[in-house]
Amino acid sequence: MDKTVTLAHGAGGRQTAELIDKVFKEHFSNPDLTSDDAAVLSVDAGKLAFTTDGFIVSPAEFPGGNIGKLSICGTVNDLACMGAKPLYLSCAFVIEEGFPMEKLEKIAAAMEKTAKEAGVKIVAGDTKVAGKGQVDGVFITTTGIGQVQDGVETSGKKAEPGDAVIVSGDIGRHGCTILLEREDFGIDADVTSDCAPLWGAVEDMLTVTKDIHVIRDATRGGVGTVLYEIAGQSQVGIRLHSGEIPVQENVKGVCGMLGLEPLYLACEGRLVIFAPKEQAQAIVDKLRQGKYAKDAAIIGEVTAEMPGRVVMSTEIGAETLLPEPRGELLPRIC
């Protein structure tokens, strides 16, 4: 097999078949994976969640993961945020001519491993090869279908005054990781992406209560952007407690040196949850028992005052309006 991807690998002939058989089928094989034009799937009666997402992260490999792992986590987590158990994924690759086959193999292996952990099957896909310089290495689009669990109904429109605001762990690590990998700041910081599949965390919460109003994964734009989105959708105010927001010390240090706000750095393995305050501590306690939510915390509450705004209360009792995110905050991270 060739050591790099060539235009012939995207032409539909022998090389295309070889690429699919020796890279993708090798890692994605399961009884529902099809070589036909579409996968035929069996699902139980009830509601389905359906989502799609594109991934163009640069660099394609970073501490804590690569674009393959990210492409599975991103779509699985979008389903999980709707209370949906991930069932099936499709994936489409756009690969730059000359991309090393060894790196593609590593990406496919990461997808295999992450899909297995998430309990989801990759059942269909597509491969295109673009000319040199037309694509930055490899782009991946994943589309997912999940089964919405009975009694669960989450939406950004459902936040209510009195809800607690919960994060499932420390924030900002993915954005910080990508920034340090991409830019030469001369900063020596041991920061690893939080990239992780989160259906297990959602499933844990649902054993405590199904009365959860909002679940969001804090990806591009971070927790701060998610909070502003929900405040606007639900027309409520949000008050955060700065001392309760979990941030890894290394991330704090990098943000301090670069003048960044961790709340606006992306996460790829963190949930923002709005639930009745009576249930909040039990949710946090359950989350902390899981693999990816050991630093879960209640960081604020929903108020009827100042709808559409997010306010930060400091450790000395002062309050300040969290700036609303505008423009391109950081280079693209997903």
PDB file of C-alpha atoms in Angstrom, residues 27-203:
ATOM      1  CA  HIS A  27     -10.886  -0.287  12.191  1.00  0.00           C
ATOM      2  CA  PHE A  28     -14.628   0.274  11.733  1.00  0.00           C
ATOM      3  CA  SER A  29     -15.772  -3.304  11.078  1.00  0.00           C
ATOM      4  CA  ASN A  30     -19.117  -4.241  12.665  1.00  0.00           C
ATOM      5  CA  PRO A  31     -22.253  -6.079  11.481  1.00  0.00           C
ATOM      6  CA  ASP A  32     -23.968  -2.817  10.422  1.00  0.00           C
ATOM      7  CA  LEU A  33     -21.070  -1.322   8.442  1.00  0.00           C
ATOM      8  CA  THR A  34     -22.108  -1.253   4.797  1.00  0.00           C
ATOM      9  CA  SER A  35     -20.423  -1.067   1.430  1.00  0.00           C
ATOM     10  CA  ASP A  36     -23.789  -0.256  -0.143  1.00  0.00           C
ATOM     11  CA  ASP A  37     -25.065   3.258  -0.765  1.00  0.00           C
ATOM     12  CA  ALA A  38     -26.680   3.533   2.663  1.00  0.00           C
ATOM     13  CA  ALA A  39     -26.785   1.597   5.910  1.00  0.00           C
ATOM     14  CA  VAL A  40     -30.099  -0.017   6.880  1.00  0.00           C
ATOM     15  CA  LEU A  41     -30.512   0.239  10.639  1.00  0.00           C
ATOM     16  CA  SER A  42     -32.832  -1.053  13.329  1.00  0.00           C
ATOM     17  CA  VAL A  43     -34.015   1.293  16.075  1.00  0.00           C
ATOM     18  CA  ASP A  44     -36.519   0.965  18.898  1.00  0.00           C
ATOM     19  CA  ALA A  45     -39.723   2.969  18.900  1.00  0.00           C
ATOM     20  CA  GLY A  46     -39.490   6.436  20.408  1.00  0.00           C
ATOM     21  CA  LYS A  47     -37.663   9.687  19.722  1.00  0.00           C
ATOM     22  CA  LEU A  48     -34.390   9.867  17.837  1.00  0.00           C
ATOM     23  CA  ALA A  49     -31.759  12.610  18.040  1.00  0.00           C
ATOM     24  CA  PHE A  50     -29.844  13.372  14.849  1.00  0.00           C
ATOM     25  CA  THR A  51     -26.788  15.608  14.522  1.00  0.00           C
ATOM     26  CA  THR A  52     -23.788  16.333  12.312  1.00  0.00           C
ATOM     27  CA  ASP A  53     -20.484  18.107  12.858  1.00  0.00           C
ATOM     28  CA  GLY A  54     -17.327  18.922  10.894  1.00  0.00           C
ATOM     29  CA  PHE A  55     -13.776  18.830  12.276  1.00  0.00           C
ATOM     30  CA  ILE A  56     -10.830  20.773  10.858  1.00  0.00           C
ATOM     31  CA  VAL A  57      -8.544  21.032  13.901  1.00  0.00           C
ATOM     32  CA  SER A  58      -4.921  22.016  13.354  1.00  0.00           C
ATOM     33  CA  PRO A  59      -2.659  20.389  14.375  1.00  0.00           C
ATOM     34  CA  ALA A  60      -4.488  17.137  13.674  1.00  0.00           C
ATOM     35  CA  GLU A  61      -2.697  15.495  16.610  1.00  0.00           C
ATOM     36  CA  PHE A  62      -2.401  17.083  20.050  1.00  0.00           C
ATOM     37  CA  PRO A  63      -1.763  16.043  23.676  1.00  0.00           C
ATOM     38  CA  GLY A  64      -4.799  14.040  24.709  1.00  0.00           C
ATOM     39  CA  GLY A  65      -6.075  13.086  21.271  1.00  0.00           C
ATOM     40  CA  ASN A  66      -6.249  13.695  17.545  1.00  0.00           C
ATOM     41  CA  ILE A  67      -8.837  14.735  14.980  1.00  0.00           C
ATOM     42  CA  GLY A  68     -10.168  11.170  14.844  1.00  0.00           C
ATOM     43  CA  LYS A  69     -10.919  10.964  18.560  1.00  0.00           C
ATOM     44  CA  LEU A  70     -12.319  14.483  18.430  1.00  0.00           C
ATOM     45  CA  SER A  71     -14.671  13.637  15.554  1.00  0.00           C
ATOM     46  CA  ILE A  72     -16.259  10.803  17.537  1.00  0.00           C
ATOM     47  CA  CYS A  73     -16.434  12.699  20.837  1.00  0.00           C
ATOM     48  CA  GLY A  74     -17.925  15.822  19.278  1.00  0.00           C
ATOM     49  CA  THR A  75     -20.885  14.064  17.676  1.00  0.00           C
ATOM     50  CA  VAL A  76     -21.467  11.549  20.476  1.00  0.00           C
ATOM     51  CA  ASN A  77     -21.500  14.414  22.987  1.00  0.00           C
ATOM     52  CA  ASP A  78     -23.996  16.431  20.940  1.00  0.00           C
ATOM     53  CA  LEU A  79     -26.357  13.444  21.069  1.00  0.00           C
ATOM     54  CA  ALA A  80     -25.743  12.935  24.780  1.00  0.00           C
ATOM     55  CA  CYS A  81     -26.682  16.557  25.483  1.00  0.00           C
ATOM     56  CA  MET A  82     -30.168  15.778  24.174  1.00  0.00           C
ATOM     57  CA  GLY A  83     -30.445  12.823  26.533  1.00  0.00           C
ATOM     58  CA  ALA A  84     -29.865  10.440  23.632  1.00  0.00           C
ATOM     59  CA  LYS A  85     -27.893   7.220  23.816  1.00  0.00           C
ATOM     60  CA  PRO A  86     -25.549   7.215  20.791  1.00  0.00           C
ATOM     61  CA  LEU A  87     -26.304   4.361  18.394  1.00  0.00           C
ATOM     62  CA  TYR A  88     -24.847   4.941  14.948  1.00  0.00           C
ATOM     63  CA  LEU A  89     -22.375   7.250  13.227  1.00  0.00           C
ATOM     64  CA  SER A  90     -21.391   7.942   9.655  1.00  0.00           C
ATOM     65  CA  CYS A  91     -18.099   9.623   8.810  1.00  0.00           C
ATOM     66  CA  ALA A  92     -16.842  11.468   5.745  1.00  0.00           C
ATOM     67  CA  PHE A  93     -13.157  12.189   5.115  1.00  0.00           C
ATOM     68  CA  VAL A  94     -11.650  14.885   2.911  1.00  0.00           C
ATOM     69  CA  ILE A  95      -7.935  14.091   2.710  1.00  0.00           C
ATOM     70  CA  GLU A  96      -5.149  16.178   1.192  1.00  0.00           C
ATOM     71  CA  GLU A  97      -3.050  14.513  -1.472  1.00  0.00           C
ATOM     72  CA  GLY A  98       0.255  13.478   0.113  1.00  0.00           C
ATOM     73  CA  PHE A  99      -1.183  12.976   3.612  1.00  0.00           C
ATOM     74  CA  PRO A 100       0.871  10.217   5.306  1.00  0.00           C
ATOM     75  CA  MET A 101      -0.938   6.882   5.373  1.00  0.00           C
ATOM     76  CA  GLU A 102       0.589   6.160   8.794  1.00  0.00           C
ATOM     77  CA  LYS A 103      -1.106   9.254  10.240  1.00  0.00           C
ATOM     78  CA  LEU A 104      -4.416   8.294   8.629  1.00  0.00           C
ATOM     79  CA  GLU A 105      -4.122   4.850  10.177  1.00  0.00           C
ATOM     80  CA  LYS A 106      -3.532   6.447  13.587  1.00  0.00           C
ATOM     81  CA  ILE A 107      -6.612   8.641  13.172  1.00  0.00           C
ATOM     82  CA  ALA A 108      -8.768   5.638  12.210  1.00  0.00           C
ATOM     83  CA  ALA A 109      -7.442   3.671  15.188  1.00  0.00           C
ATOM     84  CA  ALA A 110      -8.373   6.526  17.540  1.00  0.00           C
ATOM     85  CA  MET A 111     -11.864   6.601  16.048  1.00  0.00           C
ATOM     86  CA  GLU A 112     -12.212   2.856  16.553  1.00  0.00           C
ATOM     87  CA  LYS A 113     -11.127   3.052  20.177  1.00  0.00           C
ATOM     88  CA  THR A 114     -13.322   6.048  21.023  1.00  0.00           C
ATOM     89  CA  ALA A 115     -16.404   4.643  19.261  1.00  0.00           C
ATOM     90  CA  LYS A 116     -16.009   1.405  21.190  1.00  0.00           C
ATOM     91  CA  GLU A 117     -15.788   3.299  24.482  1.00  0.00           C
ATOM     92  CA  ALA A 118     -18.845   5.375  23.580  1.00  0.00           C
ATOM     93  CA  GLY A 119     -20.830   2.276  22.571  1.00  0.00           C
ATOM     94  CA  VAL A 120     -21.552   3.632  19.089  1.00  0.00           C
ATOM     95  CA  LYS A 121     -21.170   1.908  15.704  1.00  0.00           C
ATOM     96  CA  ILE A 122     -19.694   3.552  12.606  1.00  0.00           C
ATOM     97  CA  VAL A 123     -21.958   2.213   9.847  1.00  0.00           C
ATOM     98  CA  ALA A 124     -21.341   4.306   6.726  1.00  0.00           C
ATOM     99  CA  GLY A 125     -18.877   6.786   5.300  1.00  0.00           C
ATOM    100  CA  ASP A 126     -17.299   8.526   2.349  1.00  0.00           C
ATOM    101  CA  THR A 127     -13.758   9.409   1.278  1.00  0.00           C
ATOM    102  CA  LYS A 128     -12.629  12.235  -0.984  1.00  0.00           C
ATOM    103  CA  VAL A 129      -9.053  13.213  -1.840  1.00  0.00           C
ATOM    104  CA  ALA A 130      -8.341  16.883  -2.575  1.00  0.00           C
ATOM    105  CA  GLY A 131      -5.324  18.287  -4.417  1.00  0.00           C
ATOM    106  CA  LYS A 132      -2.241  19.485  -2.598  1.00  0.00           C
ATOM    107  CA  GLY A 133      -2.983  22.702  -0.721  1.00  0.00           C
ATOM    108  CA  GLN A 134      -6.778  22.440  -1.065  1.00  0.00           C
ATOM    109  CA  VAL A 135      -7.186  20.867   2.392  1.00  0.00           C
ATOM    110  CA  ASP A 136      -5.115  21.262   5.549  1.00  0.00           C
ATOM    111  CA  GLY A 137      -4.207  17.601   5.986  1.00  0.00           C
ATOM    112  CA  VAL A 138      -7.540  15.945   6.736  1.00  0.00           C
ATOM    113  CA  PHE A 139     -11.075  17.117   7.477  1.00  0.00           C
ATOM    114  CA  ILE A 140     -13.679  14.782   9.009  1.00  0.00           C
ATOM    115  CA  THR A 141     -17.459  15.117   9.197  1.00  0.00           C
ATOM    116  CA  THR A 142     -19.407  12.785  11.468  1.00  0.00           C
ATOM    117  CA  THR A 143     -23.171  12.384  11.637  1.00  0.00           C
ATOM    118  CA  GLY A 144     -24.876  10.610  14.510  1.00  0.00           C
ATOM    119  CA  ILE A 145     -28.195   9.053  15.481  1.00  0.00           C
ATOM    120  CA  GLY A 146     -29.151   8.416  19.096  1.00  0.00           C
ATOM    121  CA  GLN A 147     -32.132   7.140  21.065  1.00  0.00           C
ATOM    122  CA  VAL A 148     -33.641   9.808  23.341  1.00  0.00           C
ATOM    123  CA  GLN A 149     -34.252   8.254  26.738  1.00  0.00           C
ATOM    124  CA  ASP A 150     -37.817   8.116  28.051  1.00  0.00           C
ATOM    125  CA  GLY A 151     -38.797  11.101  30.161  1.00  0.00           C
ATOM    126  CA  VAL A 152     -35.827  13.251  29.124  1.00  0.00           C
ATOM    127  CA  GLU A 153     -36.362  16.604  27.454  1.00  0.00           C
ATOM    128  CA  THR A 154     -33.473  19.065  27.388  1.00  0.00           C
ATOM    129  CA  SER A 155     -33.224  22.373  25.549  1.00  0.00           C
ATOM    130  CA  GLY A 156     -31.452  25.710  25.806  1.00  0.00           C
ATOM    131  CA  LYS A 157     -34.928  27.227  26.162  1.00  0.00           C
ATOM    132  CA  LYS A 158     -35.710  25.365  29.387  1.00  0.00           C
ATOM    133  CA  ALA A 159     -33.444  27.080  31.961  1.00  0.00           C
ATOM    134  CA  GLU A 160     -35.522  28.432  34.861  1.00  0.00           C
ATOM    135  CA  PRO A 161     -34.874  30.877  37.728  1.00  0.00           C
ATOM    136  CA  GLY A 162     -33.708  28.803  40.671  1.00  0.00           C
ATOM    137  CA  ASP A 163     -31.818  26.274  38.565  1.00  0.00           C
ATOM    138  CA  ALA A 164     -28.270  25.469  39.582  1.00  0.00           C
ATOM    139  CA  VAL A 165     -25.509  25.769  36.979  1.00  0.00           C
ATOM    140  CA  ILE A 166     -23.139  22.793  36.988  1.00  0.00           C
ATOM    141  CA  VAL A 167     -19.959  22.012  35.056  1.00  0.00           C
ATOM    142  CA  SER A 168     -18.795  18.419  34.820  1.00  0.00           C
ATOM    143  CA  GLY A 169     -15.107  19.234  35.354  1.00  0.00           C
ATOM    144  CA  ASP A 170     -12.277  21.727  35.008  1.00  0.00           C
ATOM    145  CA  ILE A 171     -12.641  24.046  32.034  1.00  0.00           C
ATOM    146  CA  GLY A 172     -10.570  25.425  29.164  1.00  0.00           C
ATOM    147  CA  ARG A 173      -8.037  22.620  28.699  1.00  0.00           C
ATOM    148  CA  HIS A 174      -8.747  21.765  25.058  1.00  0.00           C
ATOM    149  CA  GLY A 175      -8.484  25.344  23.847  1.00  0.00           C
ATOM    150  CA  CYS A 176      -5.332  25.891  25.878  1.00  0.00           C
ATOM    151  CA  THR A 177      -3.781  22.677  24.540  1.00  0.00           C
ATOM    152  CA  ILE A 178      -4.427  23.535  20.890  1.00  0.00           C
ATOM    153  CA  LEU A 179      -3.199  27.098  21.360  1.00  0.00           C
ATOM    154  CA  LEU A 180       0.089  25.939  22.880  1.00  0.00           C
ATOM    155  CA  GLU A 181       0.586  23.298  20.181  1.00  0.00           C
ATOM    156  CA  ARG A 182      -0.085  25.741  17.355  1.00  0.00           C
ATOM    157  CA  GLU A 183       1.679  28.882  18.510  1.00  0.00           C
ATOM    158  CA  ASP A 184       5.273  29.299  19.689  1.00  0.00           C
ATOM    159  CA  PHE A 185       4.774  31.290  22.889  1.00  0.00           C
ATOM    160  CA  GLY A 186       7.815  29.838  24.618  1.00  0.00           C
ATOM    161  CA  ILE A 187       5.577  28.638  27.440  1.00  0.00           C
ATOM    162  CA  ASP A 188       6.448  25.323  29.064  1.00  0.00           C
ATOM    163  CA  ALA A 189       3.116  24.062  30.398  1.00  0.00           C
ATOM    164  CA  ASP A 190       1.912  20.484  30.820  1.00  0.00           C
ATOM    165  CA  VAL A 191      -1.639  20.817  29.492  1.00  0.00           C
ATOM    166  CA  THR A 192      -3.608  17.953  27.967  1.00  0.00           C
ATOM    167  CA  SER A 193      -6.924  18.184  26.122  1.00  0.00           C
ATOM    168  CA  ASP A 194     -10.023  17.055  28.012  1.00  0.00           C
ATOM    169  CA  CYS A 195     -11.375  15.417  24.817  1.00  0.00           C
ATOM    170  CA  ALA A 196     -13.682  12.569  25.927  1.00  0.00           C
ATOM    171  CA  PRO A 197     -16.990  10.835  25.088  1.00  0.00           C
ATOM    172  CA  LEU A 198     -19.624  11.901  27.630  1.00  0.00           C
ATOM    173  CA  TRP A 199     -22.678   9.680  27.218  1.00  0.00           C
ATOM    174  CA  GLY A 200     -21.601   7.788  30.356  1.00  0.00           C
ATOM    175  CA  ALA A 201     -21.680  11.012  32.380  1.00  0.00           C
ATOM    176  CA  VAL A 202     -25.159  11.864  31.107  1.00  0.00           C
ATOM    177  CA  GLU A 203     -26.357   8.325  31.786  1.00  0.00           C
TER     178      GLU A 203
END
